Coordinates of C-alpha atoms in Angstrom, one line a residue:
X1 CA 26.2 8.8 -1.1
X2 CA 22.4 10.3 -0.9
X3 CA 21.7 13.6 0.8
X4 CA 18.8 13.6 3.4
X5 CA 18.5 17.2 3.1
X6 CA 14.9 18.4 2.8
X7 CA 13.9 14.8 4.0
X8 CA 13.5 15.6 8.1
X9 CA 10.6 13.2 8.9
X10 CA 7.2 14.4 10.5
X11 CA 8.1 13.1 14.1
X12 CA 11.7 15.2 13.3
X13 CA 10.0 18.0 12.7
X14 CA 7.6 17.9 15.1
X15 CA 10.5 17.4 17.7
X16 CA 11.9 20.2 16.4
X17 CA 9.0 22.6 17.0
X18 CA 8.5 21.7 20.4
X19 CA 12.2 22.4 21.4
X20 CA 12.6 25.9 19.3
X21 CA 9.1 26.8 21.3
X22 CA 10.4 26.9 24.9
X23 CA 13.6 28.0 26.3
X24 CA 16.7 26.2 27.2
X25 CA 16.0 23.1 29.6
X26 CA 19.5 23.4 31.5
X27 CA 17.4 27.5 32.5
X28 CA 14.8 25.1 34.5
X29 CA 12.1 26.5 32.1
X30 CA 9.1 24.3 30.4
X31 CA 8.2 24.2 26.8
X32 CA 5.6 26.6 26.1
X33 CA 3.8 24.4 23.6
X34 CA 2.2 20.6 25.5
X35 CA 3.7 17.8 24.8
X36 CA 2.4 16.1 21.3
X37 CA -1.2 14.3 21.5
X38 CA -0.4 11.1 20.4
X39 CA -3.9 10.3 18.6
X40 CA -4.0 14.1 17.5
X41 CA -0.4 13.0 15.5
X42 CA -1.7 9.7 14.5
X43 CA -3.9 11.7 12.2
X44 CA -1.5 12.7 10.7
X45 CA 0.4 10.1 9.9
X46 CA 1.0 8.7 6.0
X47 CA -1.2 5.9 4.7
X48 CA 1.7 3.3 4.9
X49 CA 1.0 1.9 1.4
X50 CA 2.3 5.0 0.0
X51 CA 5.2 5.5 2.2
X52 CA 6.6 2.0 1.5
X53 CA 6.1 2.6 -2.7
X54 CA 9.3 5.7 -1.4
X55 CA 12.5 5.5 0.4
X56 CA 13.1 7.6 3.2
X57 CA 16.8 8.1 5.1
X58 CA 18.5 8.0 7.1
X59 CA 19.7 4.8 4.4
X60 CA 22.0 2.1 5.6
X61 CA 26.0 1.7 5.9
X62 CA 25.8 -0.8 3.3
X63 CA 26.9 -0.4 -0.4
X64 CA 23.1 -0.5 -1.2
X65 CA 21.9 2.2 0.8
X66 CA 18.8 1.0 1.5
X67 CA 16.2 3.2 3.4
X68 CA 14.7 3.4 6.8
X69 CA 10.6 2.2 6.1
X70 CA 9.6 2.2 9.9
X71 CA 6.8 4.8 10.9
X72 CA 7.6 7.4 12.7
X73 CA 7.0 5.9 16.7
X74 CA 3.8 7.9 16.9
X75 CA 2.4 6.5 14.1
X76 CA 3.8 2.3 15.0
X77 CA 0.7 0.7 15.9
X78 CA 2.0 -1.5 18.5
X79 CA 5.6 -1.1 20.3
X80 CA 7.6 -3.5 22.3
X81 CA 10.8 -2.8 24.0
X82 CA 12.2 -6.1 23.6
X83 CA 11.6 -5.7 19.7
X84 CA 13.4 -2.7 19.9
X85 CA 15.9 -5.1 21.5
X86 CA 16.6 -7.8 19.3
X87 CA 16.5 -5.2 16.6
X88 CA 19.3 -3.1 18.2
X89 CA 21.5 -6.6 18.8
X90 CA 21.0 -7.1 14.9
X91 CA 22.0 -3.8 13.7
X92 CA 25.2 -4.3 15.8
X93 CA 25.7 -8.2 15.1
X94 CA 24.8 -8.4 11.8
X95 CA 28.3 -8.0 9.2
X96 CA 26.5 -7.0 6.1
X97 CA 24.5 -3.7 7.1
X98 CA 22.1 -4.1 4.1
X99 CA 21.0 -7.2 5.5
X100 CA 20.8 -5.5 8.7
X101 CA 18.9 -2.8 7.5
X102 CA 16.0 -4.9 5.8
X103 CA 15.8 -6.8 9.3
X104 CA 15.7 -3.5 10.9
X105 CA 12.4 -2.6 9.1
X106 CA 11.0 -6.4 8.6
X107 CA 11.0 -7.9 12.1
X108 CA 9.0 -4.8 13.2
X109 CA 6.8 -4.3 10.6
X110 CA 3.7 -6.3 11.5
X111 CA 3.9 -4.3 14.9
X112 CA 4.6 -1.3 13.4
X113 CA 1.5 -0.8 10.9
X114 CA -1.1 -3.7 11.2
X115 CA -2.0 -3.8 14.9
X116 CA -5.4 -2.2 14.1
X117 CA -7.1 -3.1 17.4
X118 CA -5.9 -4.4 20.5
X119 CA -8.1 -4.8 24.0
X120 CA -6.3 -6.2 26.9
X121 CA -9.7 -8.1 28.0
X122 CA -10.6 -4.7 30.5
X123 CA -12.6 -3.0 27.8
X124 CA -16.6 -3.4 28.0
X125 CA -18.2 -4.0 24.7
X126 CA -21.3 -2.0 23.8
X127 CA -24.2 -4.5 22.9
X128 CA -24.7 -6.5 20.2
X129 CA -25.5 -6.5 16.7
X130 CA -27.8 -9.5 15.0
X131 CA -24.7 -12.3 14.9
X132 CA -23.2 -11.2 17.9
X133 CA -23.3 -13.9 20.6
X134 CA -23.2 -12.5 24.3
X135 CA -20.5 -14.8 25.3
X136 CA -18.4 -13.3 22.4
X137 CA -15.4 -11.4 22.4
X138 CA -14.3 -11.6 26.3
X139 CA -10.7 -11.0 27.2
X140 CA -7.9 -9.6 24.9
X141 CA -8.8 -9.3 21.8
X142 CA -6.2 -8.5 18.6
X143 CA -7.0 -7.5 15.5
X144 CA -4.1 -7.9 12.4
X145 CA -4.0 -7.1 9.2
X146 CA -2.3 -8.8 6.3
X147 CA -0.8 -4.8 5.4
X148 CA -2.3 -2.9 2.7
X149 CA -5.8 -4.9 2.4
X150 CA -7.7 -3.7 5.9
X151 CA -9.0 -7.2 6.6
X152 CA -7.9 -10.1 8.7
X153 CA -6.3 -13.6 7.1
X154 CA -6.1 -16.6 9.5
X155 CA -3.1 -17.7 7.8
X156 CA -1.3 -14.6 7.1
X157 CA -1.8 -12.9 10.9
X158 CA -0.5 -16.3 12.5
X159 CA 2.7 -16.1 10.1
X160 CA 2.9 -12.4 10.9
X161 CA 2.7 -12.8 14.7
X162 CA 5.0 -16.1 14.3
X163 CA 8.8 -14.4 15.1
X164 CA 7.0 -12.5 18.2
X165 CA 6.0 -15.8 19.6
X166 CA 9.4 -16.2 20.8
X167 CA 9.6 -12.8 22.8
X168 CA 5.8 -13.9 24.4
X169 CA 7.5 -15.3 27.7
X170 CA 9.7 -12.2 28.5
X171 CA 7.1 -10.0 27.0
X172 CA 3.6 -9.2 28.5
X173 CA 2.3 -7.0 26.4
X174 CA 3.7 -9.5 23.3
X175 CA 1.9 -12.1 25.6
X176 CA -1.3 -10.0 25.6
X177 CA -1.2 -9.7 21.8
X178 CA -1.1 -12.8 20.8
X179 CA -3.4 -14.4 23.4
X180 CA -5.8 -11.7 21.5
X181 CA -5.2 -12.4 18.2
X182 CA -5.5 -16.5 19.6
X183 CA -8.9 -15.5 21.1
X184 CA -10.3 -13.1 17.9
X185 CA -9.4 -16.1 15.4
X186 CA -11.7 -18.6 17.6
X187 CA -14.5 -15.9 17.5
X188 CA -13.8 -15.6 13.2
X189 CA -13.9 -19.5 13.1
X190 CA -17.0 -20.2 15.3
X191 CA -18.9 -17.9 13.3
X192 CA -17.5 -18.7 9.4
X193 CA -15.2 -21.6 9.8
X194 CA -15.4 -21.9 6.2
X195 CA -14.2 -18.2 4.9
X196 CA -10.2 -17.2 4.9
X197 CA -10.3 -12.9 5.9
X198 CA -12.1 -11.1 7.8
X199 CA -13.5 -7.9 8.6
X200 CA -12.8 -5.5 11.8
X201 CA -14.6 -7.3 15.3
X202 CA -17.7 -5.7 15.6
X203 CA -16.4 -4.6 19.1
X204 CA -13.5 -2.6 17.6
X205 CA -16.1 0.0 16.2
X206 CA -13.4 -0.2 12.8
X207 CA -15.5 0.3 9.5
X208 CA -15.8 -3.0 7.3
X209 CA -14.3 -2.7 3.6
X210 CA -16.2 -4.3 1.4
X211 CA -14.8 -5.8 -2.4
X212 CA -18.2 -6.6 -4.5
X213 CA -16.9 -9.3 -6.5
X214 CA -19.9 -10.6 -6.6
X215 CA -19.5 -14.2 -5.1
X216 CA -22.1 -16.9 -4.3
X217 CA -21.4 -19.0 -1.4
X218 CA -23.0 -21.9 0.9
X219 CA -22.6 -21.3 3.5
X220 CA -24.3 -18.3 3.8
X221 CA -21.7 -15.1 5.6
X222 CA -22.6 -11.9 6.7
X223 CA -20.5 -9.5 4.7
X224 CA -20.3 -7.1 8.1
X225 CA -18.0 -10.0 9.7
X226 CA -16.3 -11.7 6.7
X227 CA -14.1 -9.9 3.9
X228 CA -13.8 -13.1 1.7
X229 CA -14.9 -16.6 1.8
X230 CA -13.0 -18.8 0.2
X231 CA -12.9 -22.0 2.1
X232 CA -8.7 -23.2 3.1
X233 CA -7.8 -25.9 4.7
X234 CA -4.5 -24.4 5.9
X235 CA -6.4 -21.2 7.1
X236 CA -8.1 -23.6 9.8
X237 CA -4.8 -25.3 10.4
X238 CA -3.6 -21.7 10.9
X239 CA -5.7 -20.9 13.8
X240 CA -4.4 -24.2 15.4
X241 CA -0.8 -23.2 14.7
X242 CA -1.2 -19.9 16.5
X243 CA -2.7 -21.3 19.4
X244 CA 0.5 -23.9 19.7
X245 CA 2.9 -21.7 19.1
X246 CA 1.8 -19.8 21.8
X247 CA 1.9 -22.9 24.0
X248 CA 5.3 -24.4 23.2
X249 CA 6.7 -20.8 24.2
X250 CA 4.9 -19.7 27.2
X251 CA 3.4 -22.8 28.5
X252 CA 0.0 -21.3 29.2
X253 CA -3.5 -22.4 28.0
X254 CA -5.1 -19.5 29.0
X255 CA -6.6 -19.4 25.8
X256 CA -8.0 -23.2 26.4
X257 CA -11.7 -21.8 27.3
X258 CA -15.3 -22.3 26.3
X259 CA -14.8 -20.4 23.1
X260 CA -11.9 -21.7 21.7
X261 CA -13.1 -25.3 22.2
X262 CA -16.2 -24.2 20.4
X263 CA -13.8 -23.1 17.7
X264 CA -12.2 -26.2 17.6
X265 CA -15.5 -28.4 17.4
X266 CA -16.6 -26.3 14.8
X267 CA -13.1 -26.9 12.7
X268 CA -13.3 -30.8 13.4
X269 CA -16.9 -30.6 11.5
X270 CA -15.2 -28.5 8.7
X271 CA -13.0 -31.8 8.8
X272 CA -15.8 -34.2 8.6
X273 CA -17.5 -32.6 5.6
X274 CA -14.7 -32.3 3.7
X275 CA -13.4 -35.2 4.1
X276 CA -16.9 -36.5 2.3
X277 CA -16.2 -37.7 -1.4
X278 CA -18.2 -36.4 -4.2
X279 CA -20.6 -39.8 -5.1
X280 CA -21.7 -42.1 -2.4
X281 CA -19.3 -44.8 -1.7
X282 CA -22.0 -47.6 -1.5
X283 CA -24.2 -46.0 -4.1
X284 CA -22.2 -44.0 -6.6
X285 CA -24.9 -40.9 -6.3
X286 CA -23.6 -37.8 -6.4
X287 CA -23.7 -36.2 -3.0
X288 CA -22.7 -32.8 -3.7
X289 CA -20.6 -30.8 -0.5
X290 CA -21.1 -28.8 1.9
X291 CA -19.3 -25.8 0.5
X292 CA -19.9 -24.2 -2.7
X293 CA -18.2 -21.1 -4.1
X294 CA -18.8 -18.7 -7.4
X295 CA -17.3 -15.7 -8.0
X296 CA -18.3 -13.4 -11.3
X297 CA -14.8 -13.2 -12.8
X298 CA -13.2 -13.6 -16.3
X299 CA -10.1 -15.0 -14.2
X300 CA -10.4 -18.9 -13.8
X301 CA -8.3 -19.3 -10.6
X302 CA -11.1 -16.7 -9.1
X303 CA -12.9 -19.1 -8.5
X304 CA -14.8 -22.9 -8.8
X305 CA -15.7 -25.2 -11.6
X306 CA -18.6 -27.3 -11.9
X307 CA -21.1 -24.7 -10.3
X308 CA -19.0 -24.1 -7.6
X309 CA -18.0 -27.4 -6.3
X310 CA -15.1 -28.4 -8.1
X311 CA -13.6 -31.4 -9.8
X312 CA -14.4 -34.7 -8.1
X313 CA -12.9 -36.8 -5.3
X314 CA -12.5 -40.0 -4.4
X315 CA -13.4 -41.3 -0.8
X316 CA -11.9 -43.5 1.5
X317 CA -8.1 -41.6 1.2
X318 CA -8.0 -39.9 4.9
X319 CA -7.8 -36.5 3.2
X320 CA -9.5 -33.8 3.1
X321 CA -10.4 -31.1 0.4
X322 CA -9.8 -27.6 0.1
X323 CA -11.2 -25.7 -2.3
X324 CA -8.4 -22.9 -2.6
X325 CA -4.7 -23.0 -2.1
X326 CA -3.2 -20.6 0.4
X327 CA -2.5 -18.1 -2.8
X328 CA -6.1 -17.7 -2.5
X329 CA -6.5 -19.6 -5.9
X330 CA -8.8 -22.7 -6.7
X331 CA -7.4 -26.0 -6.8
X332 CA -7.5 -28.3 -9.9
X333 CA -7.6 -30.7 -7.5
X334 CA -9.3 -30.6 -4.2
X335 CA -6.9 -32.5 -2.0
X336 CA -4.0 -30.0 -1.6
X337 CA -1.1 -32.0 -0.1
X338 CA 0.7 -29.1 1.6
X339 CA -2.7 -27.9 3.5
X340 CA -3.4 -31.3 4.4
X341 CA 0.3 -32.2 5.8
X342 CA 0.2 -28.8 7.7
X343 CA -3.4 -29.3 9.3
X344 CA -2.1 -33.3 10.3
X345 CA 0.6 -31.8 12.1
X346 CA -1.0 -29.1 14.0
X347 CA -3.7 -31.5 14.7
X348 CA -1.6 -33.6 16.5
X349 CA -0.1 -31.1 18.3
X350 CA -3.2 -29.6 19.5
X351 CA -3.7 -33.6 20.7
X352 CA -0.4 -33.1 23.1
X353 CA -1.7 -29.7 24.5
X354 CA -5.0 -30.6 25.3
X355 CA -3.7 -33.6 27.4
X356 CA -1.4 -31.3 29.0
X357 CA -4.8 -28.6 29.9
X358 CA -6.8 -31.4 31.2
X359 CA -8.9 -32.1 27.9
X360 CA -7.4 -35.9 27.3
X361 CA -11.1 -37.2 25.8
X362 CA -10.9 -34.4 22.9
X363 CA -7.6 -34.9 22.4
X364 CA -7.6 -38.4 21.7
X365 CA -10.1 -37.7 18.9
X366 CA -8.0 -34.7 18.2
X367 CA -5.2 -37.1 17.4
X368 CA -6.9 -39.1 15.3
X369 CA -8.0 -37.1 13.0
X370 CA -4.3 -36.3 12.7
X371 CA -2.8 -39.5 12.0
X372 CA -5.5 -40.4 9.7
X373 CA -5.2 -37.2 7.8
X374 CA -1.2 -37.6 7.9
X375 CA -1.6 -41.4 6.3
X376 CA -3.6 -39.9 4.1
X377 CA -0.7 -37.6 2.7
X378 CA 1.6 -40.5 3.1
X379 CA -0.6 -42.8 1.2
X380 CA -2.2 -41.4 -1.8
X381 CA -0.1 -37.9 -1.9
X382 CA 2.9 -39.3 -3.1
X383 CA 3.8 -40.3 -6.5
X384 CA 6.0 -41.5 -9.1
X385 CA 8.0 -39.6 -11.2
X386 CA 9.6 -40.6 -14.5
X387 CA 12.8 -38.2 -13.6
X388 CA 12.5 -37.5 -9.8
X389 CA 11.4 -41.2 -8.6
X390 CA 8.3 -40.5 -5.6
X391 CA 7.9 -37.1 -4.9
X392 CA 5.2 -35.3 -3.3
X393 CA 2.6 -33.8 -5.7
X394 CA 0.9 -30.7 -5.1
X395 CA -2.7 -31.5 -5.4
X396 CA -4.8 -35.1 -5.8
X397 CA -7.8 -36.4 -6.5
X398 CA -8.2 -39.9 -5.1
X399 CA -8.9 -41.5 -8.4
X400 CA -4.9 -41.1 -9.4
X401 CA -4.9 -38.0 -11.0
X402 CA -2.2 -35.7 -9.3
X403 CA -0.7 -31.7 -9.5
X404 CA 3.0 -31.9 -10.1
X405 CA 4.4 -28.6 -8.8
X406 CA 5.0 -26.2 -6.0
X407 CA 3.4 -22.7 -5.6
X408 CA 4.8 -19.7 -3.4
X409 CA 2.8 -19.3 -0.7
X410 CA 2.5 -20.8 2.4
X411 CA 2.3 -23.7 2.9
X412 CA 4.2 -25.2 0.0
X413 CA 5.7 -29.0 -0.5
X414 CA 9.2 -27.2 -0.2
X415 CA 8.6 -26.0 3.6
X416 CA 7.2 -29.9 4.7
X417 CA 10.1 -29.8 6.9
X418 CA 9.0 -25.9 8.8
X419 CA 6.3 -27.7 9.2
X420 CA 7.1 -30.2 11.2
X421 CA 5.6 -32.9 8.9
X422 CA 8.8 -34.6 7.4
X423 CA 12.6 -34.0 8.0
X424 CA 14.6 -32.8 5.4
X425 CA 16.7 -35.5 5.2
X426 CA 14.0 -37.6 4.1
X427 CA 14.4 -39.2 0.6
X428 CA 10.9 -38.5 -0.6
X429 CA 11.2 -34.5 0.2
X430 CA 14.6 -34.3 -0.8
X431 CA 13.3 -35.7 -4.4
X432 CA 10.5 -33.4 -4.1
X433 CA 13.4 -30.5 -3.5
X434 CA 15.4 -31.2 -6.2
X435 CA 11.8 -31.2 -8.5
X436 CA 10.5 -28.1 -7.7
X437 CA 13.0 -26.0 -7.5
X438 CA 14.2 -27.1 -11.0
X439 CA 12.4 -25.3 -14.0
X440 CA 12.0 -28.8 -16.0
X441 CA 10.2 -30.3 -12.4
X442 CA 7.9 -27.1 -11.8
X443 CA 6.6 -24.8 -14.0
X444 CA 6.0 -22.5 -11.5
X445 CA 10.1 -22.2 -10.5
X446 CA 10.1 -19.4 -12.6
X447 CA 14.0 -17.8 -14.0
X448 CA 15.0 -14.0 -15.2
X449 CA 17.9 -11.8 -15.7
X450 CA 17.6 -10.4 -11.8
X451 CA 15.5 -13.2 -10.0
X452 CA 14.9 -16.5 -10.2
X453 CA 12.3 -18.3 -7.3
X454 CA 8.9 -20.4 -7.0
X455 CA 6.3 -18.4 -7.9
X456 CA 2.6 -19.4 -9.0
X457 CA -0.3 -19.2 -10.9
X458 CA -1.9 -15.9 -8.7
X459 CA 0.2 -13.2 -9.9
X460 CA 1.3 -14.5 -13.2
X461 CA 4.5 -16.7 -15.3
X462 CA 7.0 -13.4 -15.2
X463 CA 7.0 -12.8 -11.3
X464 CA 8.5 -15.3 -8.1
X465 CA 7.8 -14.7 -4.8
X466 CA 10.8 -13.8 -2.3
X467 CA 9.2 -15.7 0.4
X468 CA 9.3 -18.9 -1.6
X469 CA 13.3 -18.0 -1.6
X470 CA 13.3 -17.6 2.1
X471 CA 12.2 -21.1 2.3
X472 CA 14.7 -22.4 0.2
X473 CA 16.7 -21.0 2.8
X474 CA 15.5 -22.3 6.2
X475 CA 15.2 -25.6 4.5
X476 CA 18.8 -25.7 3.6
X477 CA 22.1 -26.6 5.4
X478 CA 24.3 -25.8 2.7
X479 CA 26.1 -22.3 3.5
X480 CA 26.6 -21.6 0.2
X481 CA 22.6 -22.2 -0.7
X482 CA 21.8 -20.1 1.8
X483 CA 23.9 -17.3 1.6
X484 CA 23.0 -17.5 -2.3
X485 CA 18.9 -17.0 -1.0
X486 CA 19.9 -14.4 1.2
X487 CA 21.7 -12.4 -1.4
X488 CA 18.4 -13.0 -3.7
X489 CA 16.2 -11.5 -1.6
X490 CA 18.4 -8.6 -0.7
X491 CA 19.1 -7.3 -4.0
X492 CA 15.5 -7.3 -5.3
X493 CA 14.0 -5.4 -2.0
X494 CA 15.8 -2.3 -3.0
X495 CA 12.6 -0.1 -1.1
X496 CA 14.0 -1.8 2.0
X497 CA 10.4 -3.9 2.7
X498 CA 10.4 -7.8 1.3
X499 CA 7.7 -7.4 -1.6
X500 CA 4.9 -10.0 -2.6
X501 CA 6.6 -11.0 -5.5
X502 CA 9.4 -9.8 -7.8
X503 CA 9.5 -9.4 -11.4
X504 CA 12.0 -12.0 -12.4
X505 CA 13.9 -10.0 -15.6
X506 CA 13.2 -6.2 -14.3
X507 CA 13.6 -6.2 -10.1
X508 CA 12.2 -2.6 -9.7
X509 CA 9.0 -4.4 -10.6
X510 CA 7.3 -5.6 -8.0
X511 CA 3.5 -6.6 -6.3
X512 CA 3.0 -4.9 -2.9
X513 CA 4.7 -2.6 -1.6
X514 CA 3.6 -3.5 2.1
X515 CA 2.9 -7.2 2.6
X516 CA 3.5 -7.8 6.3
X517 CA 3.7 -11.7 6.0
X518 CA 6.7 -11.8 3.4
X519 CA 8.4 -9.1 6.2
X520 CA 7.8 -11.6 8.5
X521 CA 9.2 -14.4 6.8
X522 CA 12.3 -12.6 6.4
X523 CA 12.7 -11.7 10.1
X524 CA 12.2 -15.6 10.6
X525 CA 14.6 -16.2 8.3
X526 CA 17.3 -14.5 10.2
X527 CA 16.6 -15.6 13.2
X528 CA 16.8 -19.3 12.6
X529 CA 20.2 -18.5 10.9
X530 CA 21.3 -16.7 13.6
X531 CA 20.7 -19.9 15.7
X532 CA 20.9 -22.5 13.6
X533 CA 24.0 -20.9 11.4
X534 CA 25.8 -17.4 12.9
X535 CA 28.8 -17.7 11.4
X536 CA 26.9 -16.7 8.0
X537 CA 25.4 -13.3 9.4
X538 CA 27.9 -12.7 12.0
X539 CA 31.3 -13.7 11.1
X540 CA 33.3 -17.0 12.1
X541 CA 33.1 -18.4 15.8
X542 CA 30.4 -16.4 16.5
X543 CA 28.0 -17.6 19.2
X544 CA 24.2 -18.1 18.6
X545 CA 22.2 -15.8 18.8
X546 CA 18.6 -16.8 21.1
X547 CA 15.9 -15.1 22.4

């Protein structure tokens, strides 16, 4: 068993101090020494990335012992009693205590340490800089983190906030947060529709971090306001996706308002360029796009062929191109399936909400562009294979060329079905399955002594991603499967955080020590099975588990 002797953590000590300063409460007496300044204490607190690379007690019941990773409560950056909640229910429901532990610290952890600015729409703004329009930034505002990189992703803050989105209807404050993290994405997306992270609202008075690599871009950004700009077509369908979340659990459009259908009108243009093939249809000229991107690297997924605009495609498919995958690495070929699936759905879902606010002209042309785009996918983004009959590929051109394989991130071919685009019972994804999570069907499903999961080209051949494991899971209805994925994950997250990805022969060897989306996907993980399957986390006849 491990001692946690000489471990007492800051807020323990500081606890401690206070109590040993005054007399005995039960004499009527005061503390001599005030109560702790919260923002004095926050300080002091440890840069996270740090504390997550060590293990801190007290550890859990579980023959694994794994450690307690949650900040101290004056250094959590955003609390919620019903968290505390649903994580208290866990801890108690939950059989295997290891698996309880890792929930313990993952379902909190976006909360916890990458709520870097929140308004509740009272604050008043000082003026402007340059870019700033006056109408900008009105009511709560949220600004989140992807974890140890201070910046802002549109696809990994949506995924991040996605397991709160069920406590927003019982929650206010959870309400508040996410209507301001709705209303901050429309302000990133009216302003650089085409870039993926971003850098603290100008509002926030946060200082802007800055990584010089150097890249050339059209559209023009303003480094001030965008960390990156690599143009993602599921970084737009993101933004949507957080907005309808938001609206199929609390009913309210609130955040239906000028800005945010500026936000959309400014996405639906993305749409209409990129949907543009490379040589005129009629003609055959080349027509060049919209969006270029360059990046001084030696590493080729870094960034765009061809001068920045990347291989050809074909017109007339309903699809439209993105330049990088959600790994944040350039595709071979421009029209990624999983991006485009995701962004059909979303599309059409934003369709039904707008009818529902009032908006029923946008939202017919709303739909469209969905069902076009989700023919598209249907029509040119599945293919034949010589083992695995019709499939879904990864990437295509148009022309017939296609990317057979599956990455990690988010979205992927293997989580079609979280997506809402196909069910998994459907023959075509359950071929697709069986391919890519099969060595000889995708070179990315990578195998080792200690892990075995999709990984992908962004962190190398020797390391899978836990959150592609995850998937697996939600996407199965096979106990064994699951429990199998579970037990994965669990045994390679020995620091007691889900990592990036896992080295798949050594497990102590891992990418990231704090990674707030792959926490997240874990939470979600457990929640569906505690729905969907409690049996498996809680014991036989046990009753779901909802919030």
């Amino acid at each position: 068993m491990r001692s946690s002797l000489g471990s007492l953590s800051l807020s323990a000590l500081l606890t401690s101090t206070v109590v040993s300063a005054g007399l005995n409460s039960a004499e009527g007496q005061e503390p001599l020494r005030p109560p702790i300044d919260p923002i004095k204490y926050r300080a002091a607190c440890p840069d996270y990335k740090n504390y997550a690379m060590r293990q801190h007690p007290p550890y859990s019941t579980g023959p694994m012992e794994l450690p307690f990773q949650r900040p101290s409560k004056y250094c959590r950056t955003f609390e919620s009693p019903l968290v505390e909640k649903v994580i208290d229910d866990m801890n108690e429901k939950i059989i295997d205590k290891d698996l309880a532990r890792l929930f313990e610290n993952a379902f909190p952890n976006t909360l916890d340490t990458t709520v870097r600015w929140h308004v509740d729409g009272t604050a008043k703004h000082k003026t402007s800089k340059k870019y700033w329009d006056p109408a900008a930034w009105k009511g709560p505002q949220s600004f989140i983190v992807t974890g140890d990189i201070n910046a802002e992703w549109l696809r990994d803050s949506t995924n991040q906030l996605q397991q709160y989105q069920l406590l927003a209807k019982k929650d206010k404050e959870i309400h508040q947060l996410i209507l301001g993290a709705i209303n901050t994405q429309a302000e990133y997306v009216i302003v650089s529709p085409y870039c993926n992270a971003f850098q603290p609202p100008p509002p926030s008075g946060l200082n802007p971090t800055f990584q010089g690599d150097g890249d050339t871009v059209h559209p023009y950004y303003e480094q001030s306001f965008v960390f990156e700009c690599k143009y993602e077509l599921d970084s737009l369908a993101a933004f949507l996706s957080l907005s309808n979340q938001f609206y199929n659990h609390t009913g309210s459009t609130d955040f239906v308002n000028a800005r945010w259908l500026l936000a959309l009108d400014t996405l639906l243009t993305v749409l209409s360029e990129q949907s543009q093939p490379t040589f005129n249809e009629k003609t055959g000229a080349y027509q060049g796009n919209t969006y270029k991107f360059q990046r001084q690297t030696n590493v080729g997924t870094e960034t765009l062929g061809l001068s920045g605009i990347g291989n050809p495609l074909n017109g007339g498919t309903g699809l439209v191109r993105s330049a990088f995958r959600p790994s944040d690495d350039a595709t071979i070929l421009g029209f990624l399936i999983p991006a485009n699936a995701m962004i059909s759905v979303e599309l059409k879902r934003t369709a039904e909400m707008l009818k529902k606010a009032g908006k029923k002209n946008i939202a017919q042309g709303v739909n469209k562009w969905g069902e076009t785009i989700a023919k598209g996918v249907w029509d040119h983004g599945v293919v034949t294979h010589k083992k695995y009959g019709k499939v879904f590929a990864f990437e295509v051109d148009g022309y017939g060329s296609s990317i057979v394989m599956d990455d990690a991130n988010l979205p992927s071919l293997l989580a079609l079905p979280l997506l809402g685009f196909t069910d998994a019972n459907n023959q075509i994804y359950k071929s697709t399955r069986k391919m890519i999570l099969e060595k000889n069907g995708n070179p990315y499903y990578l195998t080792g002594k200690e892990f075995s999961g999709i990984g992908g080209p962004h962190v190398g051949l020797q390391n899978a991603w836990p959150m592609s494991v995850l998937v697996q899971a939600m996407t199965s209805d096979d106990d064994d499967e699951i429990m199998k994925c579970l037990s994965a994950v669990k045994n390679v997250s020995r620091n007691g955080l889900i990592h990036e990805s896992v080295l798949v022969d050594l497990a102590t060897g891992y990418t990231r020590s704090w990674f707030a989306w792959a926490n997240s996907v874990f939470a979600q993980t457990v929640l569906d099975l505690a729905q969907r399957k409690p049996h498996l986390l809680f014991g036989e006849g046990a009753e779901a588990y909802t919030l």
